[in-house]
Coordinates of C-alpha atoms in Angstrom, one line a residue:
X11 CA 0.0 -0.2 0.0
X12 CA 1.9 3.5 -1.2
X13 CA 0.3 6.7 -1.0
X14 CA 0.0 8.6 -4.4
X15 CA -0.9 11.5 -6.2
X16 CA -3.3 13.7 -5.0
X17 CA -7.2 11.8 -5.7
X18 CA -8.2 15.0 -7.8
X19 CA -5.3 15.3 -10.4
X20 CA -5.5 11.0 -10.3
X21 CA -9.3 10.9 -11.2
X22 CA -9.2 13.4 -13.9
X23 CA -7.6 10.5 -16.3
X24 CA -10.3 8.4 -17.6
X25 CA -8.3 5.1 -17.0
X26 CA -6.9 6.8 -13.5
X27 CA -6.2 3.1 -12.1
X28 CA -3.6 2.3 -14.1
X29 CA -1.4 5.1 -12.5
X30 CA -1.4 3.2 -9.2
X31 CA 1.4 1.1 -8.3
X32 CA 1.8 -2.9 -8.9
X33 CA 1.4 -5.4 -6.4
X34 CA -1.5 -4.3 -4.7
X35 CA -5.5 -3.7 -5.4
X36 CA -5.9 -1.5 -2.2
X37 CA -3.8 1.9 -2.4
X38 CA -3.8 4.6 0.2
X39 CA -4.0 8.1 -1.4
X40 CA -3.1 11.6 -0.2
X41 CA -6.3 13.3 2.0
X42 CA -6.7 9.8 3.5
X43 CA -8.9 8.4 0.7
X44 CA -8.3 4.9 -0.8
X45 CA -8.8 3.3 -4.4
X46 CA -9.4 0.0 -5.1
X47 CA -9.2 -1.7 -8.2
X48 CA -8.6 -5.1 -9.2
X49 CA -11.9 -7.4 -9.8
X50 CA -11.5 -9.5 -6.9
X51 CA -10.5 -6.4 -4.5
X52 CA -13.7 -4.6 -6.3
X53 CA -16.2 -7.5 -5.0
X54 CA -14.7 -7.8 -2.2
X55 CA -15.2 -4.0 -1.3
X56 CA -18.9 -3.7 -3.2
X57 CA -20.1 -6.5 -1.0
X58 CA -18.5 -5.6 2.5
X59 CA -20.9 -4.6 5.2
X60 CA -18.4 -2.5 6.9
X61 CA -18.4 -0.1 3.7
X62 CA -21.4 2.0 2.8
X63 CA -23.2 4.6 0.2
X64 CA -24.5 6.6 3.5
X65 CA -22.3 10.1 4.3
X66 CA -23.9 12.7 5.7
X67 CA -21.5 15.4 3.4
X68 CA -22.4 13.7 0.1
X69 CA -23.5 16.3 -2.6
X70 CA -25.9 14.0 -3.8
X71 CA -27.7 13.4 -0.4
X72 CA -27.3 17.1 0.8
X73 CA -28.9 17.9 -2.7
X74 CA -31.9 14.9 -2.7
X75 CA -31.9 14.6 0.9
X76 CA -32.7 10.6 2.1
X77 CA -32.7 8.6 -1.7
X78 CA -32.1 5.1 -2.6
X79 CA -28.5 5.8 -3.6
X80 CA -27.3 7.2 -0.3
X81 CA -29.1 5.2 2.3
X82 CA -27.7 1.5 3.5
X83 CA -29.7 -1.2 5.4
X84 CA -33.4 -1.4 6.0
X85 CA -34.1 2.4 4.6
X86 CA -32.1 1.3 1.3
X87 CA -34.4 -2.0 0.7
X88 CA -37.1 0.1 1.5
X89 CA -36.2 3.0 -1.0
X90 CA -35.2 -0.7 -3.6
X91 CA -38.9 -2.3 -2.8
X92 CA -40.7 0.9 -4.0
X93 CA -38.8 0.9 -7.6
X94 CA -39.4 -3.1 -7.8
X95 CA -43.0 -3.1 -9.6
X96 CA -41.9 -0.4 -12.1
X97 CA -38.9 -2.8 -13.1
X98 CA -40.6 -6.1 -13.1
X99 CA -40.2 -8.7 -15.4
X100 CA -43.3 -8.5 -16.7
X101 CA -43.2 -4.4 -16.8
X102 CA -39.8 -4.2 -18.8
X103 CA -42.1 -6.5 -21.4
X104 CA -44.9 -4.6 -21.3
X105 CA -42.5 -1.6 -22.2
X106 CA -40.5 -3.2 -24.8
X107 CA -43.9 -3.5 -26.9
X108 CA -45.3 -0.5 -26.3
X109 CA -42.9 2.2 -25.2
X110 CA -39.3 1.5 -26.9
X111 CA -40.3 1.1 -30.1
X112 CA -41.5 4.3 -30.8
X113 CA -38.6 5.8 -29.6
X114 CA -35.8 4.1 -30.8
X115 CA -37.6 4.0 -34.5
X116 CA -37.8 8.0 -34.0
X117 CA -33.8 8.1 -32.7
X118 CA -32.8 5.4 -36.0
X119 CA -34.8 7.9 -38.6
X120 CA -32.6 10.6 -36.8
X121 CA -29.4 9.3 -37.7
X122 CA -30.0 6.6 -41.0
X123 CA -28.1 8.6 -43.8
X124 CA -25.8 11.2 -41.6
X125 CA -22.5 11.6 -39.8
X126 CA -22.4 13.6 -36.9
X127 CA -19.7 14.5 -34.2
X128 CA -22.3 15.2 -31.8
X129 CA -24.3 11.9 -31.2
X130 CA -23.9 12.1 -27.3
X131 CA -24.9 15.5 -26.9
X132 CA -27.5 15.1 -29.7
X133 CA -29.1 11.8 -29.8
X134 CA -27.9 9.6 -27.2
X135 CA -30.3 10.8 -24.2
X136 CA -33.6 10.8 -26.6
X137 CA -34.3 7.3 -26.0
X138 CA -33.6 7.3 -22.3
X139 CA -35.2 10.3 -21.4
X140 CA -38.3 9.3 -23.7
X141 CA -38.7 5.9 -21.6
X142 CA -38.1 7.8 -17.9
X143 CA -40.2 10.5 -19.0
X144 CA -42.7 8.5 -19.9
X145 CA -42.7 6.0 -16.8
X146 CA -42.1 8.9 -14.4
X147 CA -45.4 9.9 -16.2
X148 CA -44.2 13.7 -17.3
X149 CA -45.5 15.2 -20.1
X150 CA -43.3 14.3 -23.6
X151 CA -43.3 18.2 -24.3
X152 CA -41.2 18.9 -21.2
X153 CA -38.5 15.9 -22.5
X154 CA -35.8 18.7 -23.6
X155 CA -36.5 20.9 -19.9
X156 CA -35.9 17.4 -18.3
X157 CA -32.8 17.2 -20.2
X158 CA -31.2 20.5 -19.5
X159 CA -32.0 20.4 -16.3
X160 CA -30.7 16.7 -15.0
X161 CA -27.6 16.8 -17.2
X162 CA -25.5 19.2 -15.0
X163 CA -26.7 17.6 -12.1
X164 CA -24.1 14.0 -13.6
X165 CA -21.2 16.1 -11.8
X166 CA -22.7 16.0 -8.7
X167 CA -22.5 11.8 -8.5
X168 CA -18.8 12.0 -9.7
X169 CA -15.8 12.3 -7.9
X170 CA -14.5 14.9 -7.2
X171 CA -17.6 16.6 -6.7
X172 CA -18.9 19.6 -8.6
X173 CA -21.5 21.2 -6.6
X174 CA -22.7 24.4 -7.0
X175 CA -26.0 26.9 -6.5
X176 CA -27.5 25.8 -9.9
X177 CA -27.2 22.1 -8.8
X178 CA -29.3 22.8 -6.2
X179 CA -31.9 24.8 -7.7
X180 CA -32.2 22.4 -10.7
X181 CA -33.1 19.8 -8.0
X182 CA -35.4 22.0 -6.4
X183 CA -37.1 22.8 -10.1
X184 CA -37.2 18.8 -11.3
X185 CA -39.1 18.7 -8.1
X186 CA -41.4 21.2 -8.6
X187 CA -41.9 20.2 -12.5
X188 CA -42.2 16.3 -11.0
X189 CA -44.4 17.2 -8.7
X190 CA -47.0 19.1 -11.0
X191 CA -46.8 16.0 -13.2
X192 CA -48.0 14.1 -10.1
X193 CA -50.7 16.3 -9.7
X194 CA -51.7 16.8 -13.0
X195 CA -51.7 12.6 -13.2
X196 CA -50.6 12.9 -17.2
X197 CA -49.4 9.3 -17.3
X198 CA -52.8 8.3 -14.6
X199 CA -52.1 5.2 -12.6
X200 CA -49.1 3.7 -14.5
X201 CA -46.6 6.4 -13.7
X202 CA -43.9 5.9 -11.6
X203 CA -45.1 7.9 -8.4
X204 CA -48.4 6.5 -8.3
X205 CA -47.2 3.4 -8.4
X206 CA -44.6 3.6 -5.9
X207 CA -47.1 5.6 -3.7
X208 CA -49.1 2.5 -3.7
X209 CA -46.3 0.3 -3.0
X210 CA -45.4 2.3 -0.3
X211 CA -48.7 2.8 1.3
X212 CA -49.6 -1.1 0.9
X213 CA -46.8 -2.3 2.2
X214 CA -46.6 0.2 5.4
X215 CA -43.0 2.1 4.1
X216 CA -42.2 4.1 6.2
X217 CA -40.9 7.1 3.4
X218 CA -42.4 10.3 3.3
X219 CA -43.5 11.9 0.0
X220 CA -39.9 14.5 -0.1
X221 CA -38.2 10.4 0.0
X222 CA -40.4 9.2 -2.7
X223 CA -39.5 12.3 -5.0
X224 CA -36.1 12.3 -4.2
X225 CA -35.9 8.6 -5.5
X226 CA -37.9 9.2 -8.3
X227 CA -35.0 11.9 -9.5
X228 CA -32.5 9.9 -9.0
X229 CA -34.3 6.7 -10.6
X230 CA -34.6 9.6 -13.6
X231 CA -31.1 10.8 -13.5
X232 CA -29.3 7.4 -13.0
X233 CA -31.5 6.0 -15.6
X234 CA -31.5 8.8 -18.2
X235 CA -27.7 9.7 -17.9
X236 CA -26.0 6.0 -17.7
X237 CA -28.0 4.3 -20.8
X238 CA -27.5 8.0 -23.0
X239 CA -23.7 7.1 -22.0
X240 CA -23.6 3.6 -22.4
X241 CA -25.9 4.4 -26.0
X242 CA -23.3 6.5 -26.6
X243 CA -20.7 3.9 -26.1
X244 CA -22.3 1.0 -28.3
X245 CA -22.6 3.2 -30.8
X246 CA -18.8 3.8 -30.7
X247 CA -17.9 0.1 -30.4
X248 CA -20.2 -0.8 -33.6
X249 CA -18.5 1.7 -35.6
X250 CA -15.3 0.4 -34.8
X251 CA -16.2 -3.6 -35.0
X252 CA -14.5 -5.5 -37.3
X253 CA -17.6 -7.4 -38.4
X254 CA -20.7 -7.0 -40.2
X255 CA -23.6 -5.3 -38.6
X256 CA -26.0 -8.1 -40.0
X257 CA -24.5 -10.0 -37.4
X258 CA -26.0 -8.7 -34.6
X259 CA -29.4 -10.1 -36.2
X260 CA -28.9 -13.2 -34.2
X261 CA -30.0 -12.5 -30.4
X262 CA -27.5 -14.2 -29.1
X263 CA -24.8 -12.5 -30.5
X264 CA -26.8 -9.2 -29.8
X265 CA -26.4 -9.7 -25.8
X266 CA -22.9 -11.1 -26.2
X267 CA -22.1 -7.6 -27.6
X268 CA -23.9 -5.8 -25.7
X269 CA -22.2 -7.5 -22.5
X270 CA -18.6 -7.0 -24.1
X271 CA -19.4 -2.9 -24.6
X272 CA -21.0 -3.3 -20.9
X273 CA -17.2 -4.6 -19.5
X274 CA -15.1 -2.4 -21.7
X275 CA -17.1 1.1 -20.9
X276 CA -19.2 0.2 -18.1
X277 CA -20.9 3.6 -17.8
X278 CA -20.2 4.4 -14.0
X279 CA -16.9 3.9 -13.6
X280 CA -15.7 4.9 -10.3
X281 CA -18.4 4.5 -7.3
X282 CA -17.8 6.4 -4.0
X283 CA -18.3 4.3 -0.6
X284 CA -17.4 5.0 3.0
X285 CA -15.8 2.6 5.8
X286 CA -18.3 2.7 8.7
X287 CA -15.7 1.1 10.8
X288 CA -12.0 -0.3 10.6
X289 CA -11.7 -3.2 7.9
X290 CA -9.9 -4.9 5.5
X291 CA -10.1 -5.3 1.9
X292 CA -7.6 -8.1 0.4
X293 CA -5.5 -7.7 4.0
X294 CA -5.2 -4.0 3.7
X295 CA -6.4 -2.2 6.9
X296 CA -8.6 0.8 6.0
X297 CA -9.6 3.3 8.7
X298 CA -12.6 4.3 9.7
X299 CA -14.7 7.3 8.1
X300 CA -12.4 6.9 5.4
X301 CA -13.4 7.5 1.3
X302 CA -13.6 4.4 -0.7
X303 CA -13.0 5.4 -4.3
X304 CA -14.0 1.8 -6.4
X305 CA -12.8 1.4 -9.7
X306 CA -15.9 -1.0 -11.7
X307 CA -13.0 -0.1 -14.8
X308 CA -10.3 -1.6 -12.9
X309 CA -12.1 -4.3 -12.4
X310 CA -13.5 -5.4 -15.6
X311 CA -10.2 -5.1 -17.6
X312 CA -8.4 -6.7 -15.1
X313 CA -6.2 -9.0 -16.9
X314 CA -6.3 -11.8 -14.2
X315 CA -9.7 -12.1 -14.8
X316 CA -10.0 -11.1 -18.9
X317 CA -7.4 -12.4 -21.8
X318 CA -6.0 -9.3 -23.4
X319 CA -8.4 -7.1 -21.0
X320 CA -8.4 -3.8 -23.3
X321 CA -9.4 -5.8 -26.7
X322 CA -13.1 -5.6 -27.6
X323 CA -13.9 -9.8 -28.1
X324 CA -17.1 -10.5 -29.2
X325 CA -18.2 -13.6 -27.7
X326 CA -16.2 -13.5 -24.7
X327 CA -17.6 -14.7 -21.8
X328 CA -19.0 -12.0 -19.5
X329 CA -18.1 -14.3 -15.7
X330 CA -16.7 -11.5 -13.9
X331 CA -17.4 -8.8 -15.4
X332 CA -19.7 -6.2 -13.4
X333 CA -20.5 -3.5 -15.3
X334 CA -23.7 -2.7 -13.1
X335 CA -21.9 -3.3 -9.7
X336 CA -22.3 -5.8 -7.1
X337 CA -24.0 -5.9 -3.8
X338 CA -26.9 -4.6 -2.0
X339 CA -26.6 -1.2 -4.3
X340 CA -25.9 -3.3 -8.0
X341 CA -28.4 -1.3 -10.5
X342 CA -31.9 -2.1 -10.1
X343 CA -32.4 -1.1 -13.7
X344 CA -29.9 -3.5 -15.8
X345 CA -32.6 -5.2 -17.0
X346 CA -34.7 -2.6 -18.5
X347 CA -31.5 -0.7 -20.0
X348 CA -30.7 -4.3 -21.8
X349 CA -33.8 -4.2 -23.4
X350 CA -33.6 -0.9 -24.3
X351 CA -30.2 -1.3 -25.7
X352 CA -30.8 -4.3 -27.2
X353 CA -34.1 -3.1 -29.3
X354 CA -31.5 0.1 -30.6
X355 CA -29.0 -2.8 -32.0
X356 CA -31.7 -3.9 -34.0
X357 CA -33.4 -1.2 -35.5
X358 CA -29.9 -0.3 -36.6
X359 CA -28.8 -3.1 -38.0
X360 CA -32.5 -3.1 -39.8
X361 CA -31.7 0.5 -41.4
X362 CA -27.6 0.8 -41.7
X363 CA -25.8 -1.5 -43.7
X364 CA -23.0 0.5 -41.9
X365 CA -22.0 2.2 -38.8
X366 CA -18.5 3.3 -39.2
X367 CA -16.6 5.4 -37.0
X368 CA -14.8 8.4 -39.2
X369 CA -13.1 10.3 -37.1
X370 CA -12.0 9.2 -33.1
X371 CA -9.3 11.2 -31.1
X372 CA -9.5 8.3 -28.8
X373 CA -11.0 10.1 -25.7
X374 CA -13.4 9.7 -22.4
X375 CA -15.8 11.9 -20.8
X376 CA -16.6 11.6 -16.9
X377 CA -16.2 8.7 -14.3
X378 CA -20.1 8.4 -13.2
X379 CA -21.5 8.6 -16.6
X380 CA -18.4 7.8 -18.8
X381 CA -17.9 7.1 -22.4
X382 CA -16.0 7.4 -25.8
X383 CA -16.4 11.4 -26.8
X384 CA -14.5 13.2 -29.7
X385 CA -15.4 10.6 -32.5
X386 CA -17.9 11.1 -35.1
X387 CA -19.5 8.6 -36.7
X388 CA -21.5 7.8 -39.9
X389 CA -24.8 6.3 -40.3
X390 CA -25.2 4.6 -43.9
X391 CA -28.6 4.0 -45.0
X392 CA -29.9 1.1 -46.1

């Protein structure tokens, strides 16, 4: 275990885990922080009962109040129980039949026959925002407004956090819009808010209305920004692939492609946790109250688990890959996201003969909502 450069300068680099000394997967950084990088160590840290998400000084907790991302134990389980009906297999199958096709077709119609250097900024958000706005019961005319307000909030979940008066103003405005739409009953009894409020009342879960709203907003933030980032990664990998797009007509091949993109480009690359007590990870002591930076990206490119870990290998076994994290805080929307991604690829293959990266500066953006950046992509229509 060796002290190294400041966390802020280290994490400014997309693949920061590669800059740490070899020989250990648990590193003490300046300011008393710890970084966990290898696959086994990351899985141990994310499932360790003494490493928790809750901390009163977290920017997300200050901005949103008690919520699903920042709670642990019984409170976290209560928050997850609220989301379960909305993310059930039956509800996802319903979304795939009734909600996703129109949104995905509109996106594909927008890109087919074009070349763009702004895929993430202009196109990638349209499907996830449309899905989550509908689930939340938000009128479609407000989707662009929600995107404008939500995007800056991503930095509340990054490390180092960027917290400003504007981010708090945006949270307040988003909560106001959500409550306004709920009162108008835009989506009736099937909206996320109506469903989770019924679940709360039926199960006797002791969460306030404000805590329910905060969880709904964080569901919106996580569900849209992670999906927007990953859709960008999917398109990037399609554009750099050495196989024909038609190979992705097969559902099994499509699933394998998605799993390999998730391994290489997990949309959340770094997770911040805290040591509740003095504890050890991989035999290294971590003092109580220490912040622990867990590298999902490092776990997914661990050469002890994956041969040639930086290569895209279609058909690689996903065993050991943890793009949605593990443990109590593993992403509850993973199945919804995969359904969305599979249908998007299916439609792109139907409409496009080629997807080609025409310019690539090999850049990455962000830690919490990471994706390839500074590239151009051309969609050749059939």
